[in-house]
Coordinates of C-alpha atoms in Angstrom, one line a residue:
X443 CA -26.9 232.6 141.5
X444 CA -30.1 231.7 139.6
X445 CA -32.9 229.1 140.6
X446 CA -32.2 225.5 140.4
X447 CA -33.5 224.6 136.6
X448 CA -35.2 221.5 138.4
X449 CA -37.9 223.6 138.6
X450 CA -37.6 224.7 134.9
X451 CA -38.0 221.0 134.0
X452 CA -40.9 220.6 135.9
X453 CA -42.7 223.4 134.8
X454 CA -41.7 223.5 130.8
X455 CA -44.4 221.7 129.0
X456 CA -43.4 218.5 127.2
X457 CA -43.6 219.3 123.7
X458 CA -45.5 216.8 121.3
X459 CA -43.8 214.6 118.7
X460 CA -45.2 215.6 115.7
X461 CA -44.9 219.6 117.2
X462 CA -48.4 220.3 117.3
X463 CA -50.4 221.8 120.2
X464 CA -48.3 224.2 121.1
X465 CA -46.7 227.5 119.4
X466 CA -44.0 227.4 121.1
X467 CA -43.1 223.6 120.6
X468 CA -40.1 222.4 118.2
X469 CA -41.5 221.9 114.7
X470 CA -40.2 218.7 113.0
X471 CA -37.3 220.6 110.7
X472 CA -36.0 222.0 113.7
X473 CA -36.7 225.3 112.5
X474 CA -38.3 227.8 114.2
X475 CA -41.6 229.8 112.9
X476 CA -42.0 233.6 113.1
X477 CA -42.9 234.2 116.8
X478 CA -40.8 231.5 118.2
X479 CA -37.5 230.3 117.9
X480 CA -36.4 226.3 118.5
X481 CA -33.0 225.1 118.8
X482 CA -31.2 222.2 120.8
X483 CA -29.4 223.1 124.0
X484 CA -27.4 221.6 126.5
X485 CA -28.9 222.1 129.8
X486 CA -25.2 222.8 132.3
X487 CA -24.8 222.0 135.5
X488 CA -22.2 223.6 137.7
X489 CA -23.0 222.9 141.4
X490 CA -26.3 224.9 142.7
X491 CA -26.4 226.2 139.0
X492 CA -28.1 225.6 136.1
X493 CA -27.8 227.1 132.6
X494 CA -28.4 226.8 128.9
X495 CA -25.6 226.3 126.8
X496 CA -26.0 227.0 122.9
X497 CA -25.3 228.5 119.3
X498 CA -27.7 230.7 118.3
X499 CA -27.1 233.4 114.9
X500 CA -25.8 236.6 115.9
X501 CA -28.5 238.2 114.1
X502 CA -31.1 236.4 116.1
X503 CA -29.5 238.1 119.3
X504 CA -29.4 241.7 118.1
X505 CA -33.4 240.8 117.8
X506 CA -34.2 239.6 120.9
X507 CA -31.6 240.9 123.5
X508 CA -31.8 244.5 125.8
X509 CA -29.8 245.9 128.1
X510 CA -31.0 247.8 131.3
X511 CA -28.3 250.7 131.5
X512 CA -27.0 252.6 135.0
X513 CA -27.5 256.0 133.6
X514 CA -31.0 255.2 131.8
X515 CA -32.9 253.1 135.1
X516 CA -31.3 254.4 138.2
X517 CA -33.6 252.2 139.9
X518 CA -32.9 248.3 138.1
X519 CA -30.4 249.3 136.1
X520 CA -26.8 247.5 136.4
X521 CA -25.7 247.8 132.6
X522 CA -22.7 250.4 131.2
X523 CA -23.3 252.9 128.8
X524 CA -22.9 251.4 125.3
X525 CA -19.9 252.7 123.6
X526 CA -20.9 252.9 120.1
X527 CA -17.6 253.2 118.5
X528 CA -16.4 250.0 120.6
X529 CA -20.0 248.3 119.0
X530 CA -19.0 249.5 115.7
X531 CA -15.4 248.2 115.7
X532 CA -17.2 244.8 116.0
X533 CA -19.3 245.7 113.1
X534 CA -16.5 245.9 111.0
X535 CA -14.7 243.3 112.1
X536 CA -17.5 240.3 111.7
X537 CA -18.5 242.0 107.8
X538 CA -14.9 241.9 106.7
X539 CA -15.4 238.1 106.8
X540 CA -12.1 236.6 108.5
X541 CA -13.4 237.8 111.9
X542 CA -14.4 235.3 114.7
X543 CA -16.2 236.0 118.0
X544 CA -15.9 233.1 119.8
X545 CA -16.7 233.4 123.6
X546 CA -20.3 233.1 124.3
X547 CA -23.0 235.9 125.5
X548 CA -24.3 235.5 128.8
X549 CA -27.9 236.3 129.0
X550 CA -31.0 236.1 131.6
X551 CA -34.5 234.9 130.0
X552 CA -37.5 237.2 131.3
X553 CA -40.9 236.4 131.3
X554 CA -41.6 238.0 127.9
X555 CA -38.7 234.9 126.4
X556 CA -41.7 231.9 128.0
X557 CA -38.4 230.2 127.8
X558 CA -39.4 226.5 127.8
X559 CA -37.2 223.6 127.7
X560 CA -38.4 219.9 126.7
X561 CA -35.9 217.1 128.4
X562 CA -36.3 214.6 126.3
X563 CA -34.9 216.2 123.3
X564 CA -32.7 219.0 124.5
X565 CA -34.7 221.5 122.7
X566 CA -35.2 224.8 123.9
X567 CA -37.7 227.1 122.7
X568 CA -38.5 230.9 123.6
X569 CA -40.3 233.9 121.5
X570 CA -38.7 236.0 119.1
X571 CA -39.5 239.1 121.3
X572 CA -37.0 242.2 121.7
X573 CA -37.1 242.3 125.2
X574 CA -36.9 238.5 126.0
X575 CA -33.4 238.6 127.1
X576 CA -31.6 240.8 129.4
X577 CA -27.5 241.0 128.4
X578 CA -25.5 240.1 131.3
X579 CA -21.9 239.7 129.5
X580 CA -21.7 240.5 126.0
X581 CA -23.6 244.3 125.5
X582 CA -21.4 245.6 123.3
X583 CA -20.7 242.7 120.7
X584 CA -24.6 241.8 120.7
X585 CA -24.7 245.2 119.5
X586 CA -22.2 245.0 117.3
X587 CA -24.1 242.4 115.5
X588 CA -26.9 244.6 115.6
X589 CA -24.9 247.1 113.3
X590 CA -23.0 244.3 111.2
X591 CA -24.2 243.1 107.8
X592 CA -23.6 239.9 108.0
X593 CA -24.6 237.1 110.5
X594 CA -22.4 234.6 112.4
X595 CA -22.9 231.7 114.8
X596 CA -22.3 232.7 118.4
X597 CA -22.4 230.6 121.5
X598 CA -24.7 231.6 124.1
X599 CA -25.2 230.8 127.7
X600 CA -28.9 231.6 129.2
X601 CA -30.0 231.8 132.3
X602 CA -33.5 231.2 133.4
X603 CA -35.5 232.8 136.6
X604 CA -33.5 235.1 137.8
X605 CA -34.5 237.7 140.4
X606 CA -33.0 241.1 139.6
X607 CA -30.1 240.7 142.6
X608 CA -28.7 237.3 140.9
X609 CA -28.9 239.2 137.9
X610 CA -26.3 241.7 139.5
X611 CA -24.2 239.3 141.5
X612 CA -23.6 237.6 138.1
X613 CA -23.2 240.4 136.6
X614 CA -20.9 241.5 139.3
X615 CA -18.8 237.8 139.2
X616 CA -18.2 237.7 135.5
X617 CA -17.1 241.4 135.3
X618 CA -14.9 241.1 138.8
X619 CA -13.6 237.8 138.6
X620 CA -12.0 237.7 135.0
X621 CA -8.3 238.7 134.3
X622 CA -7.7 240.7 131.2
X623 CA -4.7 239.7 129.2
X624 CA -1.4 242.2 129.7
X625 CA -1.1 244.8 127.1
X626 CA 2.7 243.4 127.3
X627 CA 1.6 239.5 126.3
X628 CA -1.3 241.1 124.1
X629 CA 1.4 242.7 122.1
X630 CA 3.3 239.4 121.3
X631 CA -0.3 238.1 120.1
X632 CA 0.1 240.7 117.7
X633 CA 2.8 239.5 116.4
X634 CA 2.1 236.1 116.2
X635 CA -1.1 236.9 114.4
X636 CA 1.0 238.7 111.6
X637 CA -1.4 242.4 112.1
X638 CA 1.5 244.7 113.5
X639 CA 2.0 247.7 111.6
X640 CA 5.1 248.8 110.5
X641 CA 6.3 251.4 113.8
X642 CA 4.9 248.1 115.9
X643 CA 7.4 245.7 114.1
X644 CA 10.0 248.1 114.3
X645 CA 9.9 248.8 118.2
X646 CA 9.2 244.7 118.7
X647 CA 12.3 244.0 116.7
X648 CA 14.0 246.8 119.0
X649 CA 13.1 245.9 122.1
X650 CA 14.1 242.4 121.3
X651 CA 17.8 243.1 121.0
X652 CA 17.9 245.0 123.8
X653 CA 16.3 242.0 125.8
X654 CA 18.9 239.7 124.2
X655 CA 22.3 241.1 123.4
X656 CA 25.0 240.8 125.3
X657 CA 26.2 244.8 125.2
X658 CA 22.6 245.7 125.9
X659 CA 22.0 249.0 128.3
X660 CA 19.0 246.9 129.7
X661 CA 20.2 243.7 129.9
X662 CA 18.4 242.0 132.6
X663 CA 16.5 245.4 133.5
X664 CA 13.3 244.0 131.0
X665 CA 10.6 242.2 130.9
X666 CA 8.7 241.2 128.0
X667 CA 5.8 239.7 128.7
X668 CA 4.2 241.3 131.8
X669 CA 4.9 243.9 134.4
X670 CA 7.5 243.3 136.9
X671 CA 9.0 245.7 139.6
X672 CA 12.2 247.4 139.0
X673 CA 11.9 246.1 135.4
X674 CA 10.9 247.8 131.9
X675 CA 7.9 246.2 130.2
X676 CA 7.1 246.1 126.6
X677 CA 4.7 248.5 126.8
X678 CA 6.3 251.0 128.6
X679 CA 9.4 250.8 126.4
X680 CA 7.0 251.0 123.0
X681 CA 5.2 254.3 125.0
X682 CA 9.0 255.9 125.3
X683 CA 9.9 255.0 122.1
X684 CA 7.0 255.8 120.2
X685 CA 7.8 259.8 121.6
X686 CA 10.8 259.8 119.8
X687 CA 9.6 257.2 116.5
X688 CA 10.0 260.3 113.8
X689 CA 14.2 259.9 114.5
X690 CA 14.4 256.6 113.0
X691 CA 12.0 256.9 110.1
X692 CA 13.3 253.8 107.5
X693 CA 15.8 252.9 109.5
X694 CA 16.5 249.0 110.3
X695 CA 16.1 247.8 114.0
X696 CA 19.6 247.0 114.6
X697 CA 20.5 250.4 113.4
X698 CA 18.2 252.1 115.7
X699 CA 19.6 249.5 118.5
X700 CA 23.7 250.5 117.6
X701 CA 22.3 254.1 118.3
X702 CA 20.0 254.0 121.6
X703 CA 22.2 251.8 123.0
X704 CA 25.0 254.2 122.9
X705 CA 22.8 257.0 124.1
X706 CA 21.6 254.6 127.1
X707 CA 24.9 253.3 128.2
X708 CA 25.9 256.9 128.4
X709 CA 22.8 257.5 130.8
X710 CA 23.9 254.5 132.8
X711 CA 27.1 256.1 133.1
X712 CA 26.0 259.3 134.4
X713 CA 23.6 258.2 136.7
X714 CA 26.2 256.1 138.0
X715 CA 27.8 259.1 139.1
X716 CA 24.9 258.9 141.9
X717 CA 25.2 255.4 142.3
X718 CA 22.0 255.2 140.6
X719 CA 22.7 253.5 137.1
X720 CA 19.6 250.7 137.8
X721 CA 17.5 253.8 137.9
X722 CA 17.2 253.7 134.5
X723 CA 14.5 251.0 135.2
X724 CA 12.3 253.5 136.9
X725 CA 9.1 254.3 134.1
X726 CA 9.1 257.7 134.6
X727 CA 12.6 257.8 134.3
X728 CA 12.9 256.2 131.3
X729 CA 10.5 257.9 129.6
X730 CA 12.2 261.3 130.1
X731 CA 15.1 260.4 129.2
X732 CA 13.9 259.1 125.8
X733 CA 12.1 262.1 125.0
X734 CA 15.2 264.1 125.9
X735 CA 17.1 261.7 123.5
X736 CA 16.5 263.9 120.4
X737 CA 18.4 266.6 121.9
X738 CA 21.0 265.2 123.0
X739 CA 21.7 263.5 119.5
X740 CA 21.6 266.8 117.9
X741 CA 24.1 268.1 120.1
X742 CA 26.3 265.0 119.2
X743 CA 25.9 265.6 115.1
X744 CA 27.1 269.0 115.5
X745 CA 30.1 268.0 117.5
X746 CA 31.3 264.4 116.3
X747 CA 29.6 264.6 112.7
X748 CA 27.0 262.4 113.8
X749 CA 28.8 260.0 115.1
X750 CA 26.7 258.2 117.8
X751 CA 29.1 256.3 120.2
X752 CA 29.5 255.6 123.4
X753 CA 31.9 258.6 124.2
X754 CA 30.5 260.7 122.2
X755 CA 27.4 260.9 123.8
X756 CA 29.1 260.8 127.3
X757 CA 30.7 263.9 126.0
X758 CA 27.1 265.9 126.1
X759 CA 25.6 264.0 129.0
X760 CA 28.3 263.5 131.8
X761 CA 28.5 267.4 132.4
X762 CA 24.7 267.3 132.3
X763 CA 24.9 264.7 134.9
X764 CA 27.1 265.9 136.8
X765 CA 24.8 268.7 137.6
X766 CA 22.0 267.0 138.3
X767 CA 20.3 267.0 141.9
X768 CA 18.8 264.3 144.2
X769 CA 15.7 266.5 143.6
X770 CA 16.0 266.5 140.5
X771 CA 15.7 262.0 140.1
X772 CA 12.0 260.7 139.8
X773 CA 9.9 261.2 142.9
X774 CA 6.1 259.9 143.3
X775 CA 3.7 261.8 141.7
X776 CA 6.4 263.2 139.4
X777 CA 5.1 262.8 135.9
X778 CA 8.1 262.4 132.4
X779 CA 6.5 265.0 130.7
X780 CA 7.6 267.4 133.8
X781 CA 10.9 265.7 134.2
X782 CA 11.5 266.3 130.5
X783 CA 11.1 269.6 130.6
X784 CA 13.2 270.5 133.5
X785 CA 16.2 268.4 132.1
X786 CA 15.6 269.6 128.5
X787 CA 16.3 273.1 130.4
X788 CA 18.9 271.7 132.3
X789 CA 20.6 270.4 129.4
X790 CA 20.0 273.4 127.2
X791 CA 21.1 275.7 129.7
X792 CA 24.2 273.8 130.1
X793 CA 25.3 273.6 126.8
X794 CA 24.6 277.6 126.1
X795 CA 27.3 278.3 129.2
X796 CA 29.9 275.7 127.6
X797 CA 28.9 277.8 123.8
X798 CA 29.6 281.3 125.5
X799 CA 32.6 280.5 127.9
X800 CA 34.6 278.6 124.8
X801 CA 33.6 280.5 121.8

């Protein structure tokens, strides 16, 4: 991707020992003066590549880094917009003084850097210029620094002597190439890292006894930590639930278990009647059936006093199953929201017929 740094050696000027002769040379503190900026590196090799590995303050950066955005420079530009709320979120995060940013900026040094690297003592000099480097990996936390108070030690990576197109294909690599981490493991972090709020604790704690009781509706339909097919993920379950999070307000998780539980084995039950009970799997299918779980329980107060078993639901849902179409089961393309709405009418208009015929 970039130029082999042999060439970088050759040409970088060795710098004197007692740091005279040259501005840019390392003075004998190790400090740097007020153009120029001197600090030891390591200087990485990686097959063909070559670059310069470092820690460097994060207010430093926000001084000397750029970025070369799409939208601004149709003609060179490779960067994204910068999301300023994204930038500021950083911000925040470094000044409140338990926040660590630990994976390092990746940058390209232009000419304007004279980036200059002395062998012999691993020390790597370049000028305190605002354009010296170009952010290839890193845009919106160098920018977060910008905004932050407070300064903190950040490792950088630097590339020297790129053309524009490695630039891009680097660019291209690091933004290609990397997995994110699944919202569904990402939300175990959470919890491990003790900064779930209360609703997240309580639909964690939920979703855990449905994952590992024995009378569990979903047993062996779940999945906690990642996306499988024909399974529910965290996420999705914390999405359905979350629709429906203002019915259990207070209460304890295996409370709210006893009670969806009920509710769910009843929608196994009827969708049985189609030889579909694994269905219940299905995203959008679970989904609407959550969301029409708030009816249904209100139908069940005012006939069983609130009494949410088993039967007692089956005693509202079964008729409502039983009317239910092949048309009317998830299709693709088909979103809850929709399917929600035509069994909430469904449902409704059921129940009415059953009020008027038996009054």
């Amino acid at each position: 991707m970039d130029r082999d740094t042999t060439g970088d050696l050759d040409d970088a000027t060795p710098f004197p020992a007692d740091g005279s002769g040259s501005s840019s040379g390392p003075r004998p503190d190790g400090k740097s003066d007020a153009k120029t900026v001197t600090d030891r590196a390591l200087l990485v090799a990686q097959g063909k590549h070559r670059f310069y590995s470092l820690v460097l303050p994060s207010d430093l950066l926000a001084q000397t880094c750029m970025v070369e955005a799409r939208a601004e420079n149709p003609i060179d530009g490779f960067q994204r917009l910068l999301d300023e709320r994204r930038a500021k979120s950083i911000a925040r995060y470094i000044d409140a003084g338990f926040g660590t940013v630990p994976g390092a900026v990746v940058l390209s040094a232009q000419s304007r850097a004279h980036l200059r690297y002395d062998k012999e003592s691993g020390a790597l000099s370049f000028s305190k210029d605002p354009k010296a480097f170009l952010i290839i990996d890193g845009q919106h936390r160098i920018f977060g620094f910008r905004l932050a108070k407070s300064s903190v030690s950040v490792p950088v990576v630097i590339y020297n002597k790129l053309t524009r197109a490695q630039e891009c294909r680097l660019f291209m690599d690091i933004n290609t190439k990397q997995r994110p981490v699944p919202n569904e493991l990402l939300l175990d972090i959470r919890r491990l890292s003790e900064v779930e709020t209360e609703t997240e604790a309580l639909l964690h704690n939920v979703f855990d006894l449905f994952h590992t009781r024995k009378d569990s509706a979903l047993a062996g339909l779940l999945s906690p930590a990642e996306r499988k097919k024909n399974m529910i993920s965290r996420v999705t379950f914390n999405a359905a639930l979350r629709s429906i999070k203002g019915a259990f307000v207070g209460a304890p998780a295996d409370e709210v278990y006893a009670v969806l539980n009920a509710y769910l084995r009843a929608c196994r039950h009827g969708l049985g009647l189609h030889a579909i009970d694994e269905n219940i799997a299905n995203p959008v299918l679970f989904k609407a059936l959550m969301l029409l779980f708030t009816n249904v329980a209100e139908r069940v107060a005012d006939r069983h006093g609130g009494k949410y078993t088993v039967t007692n639901f089956e005693d509202v849902l079964i008729p409502f199953f039983r009317r239910l179409k092949k048309s009317d089961l998830p299709r693709a393309g088909l979103s809850h929201t929709v399917l929600h709405e035509h069994y909430s009418k469904a449902l409704s208009a059921g129940f009415l017929l059953k009020q008027w015929l038996f009054a």
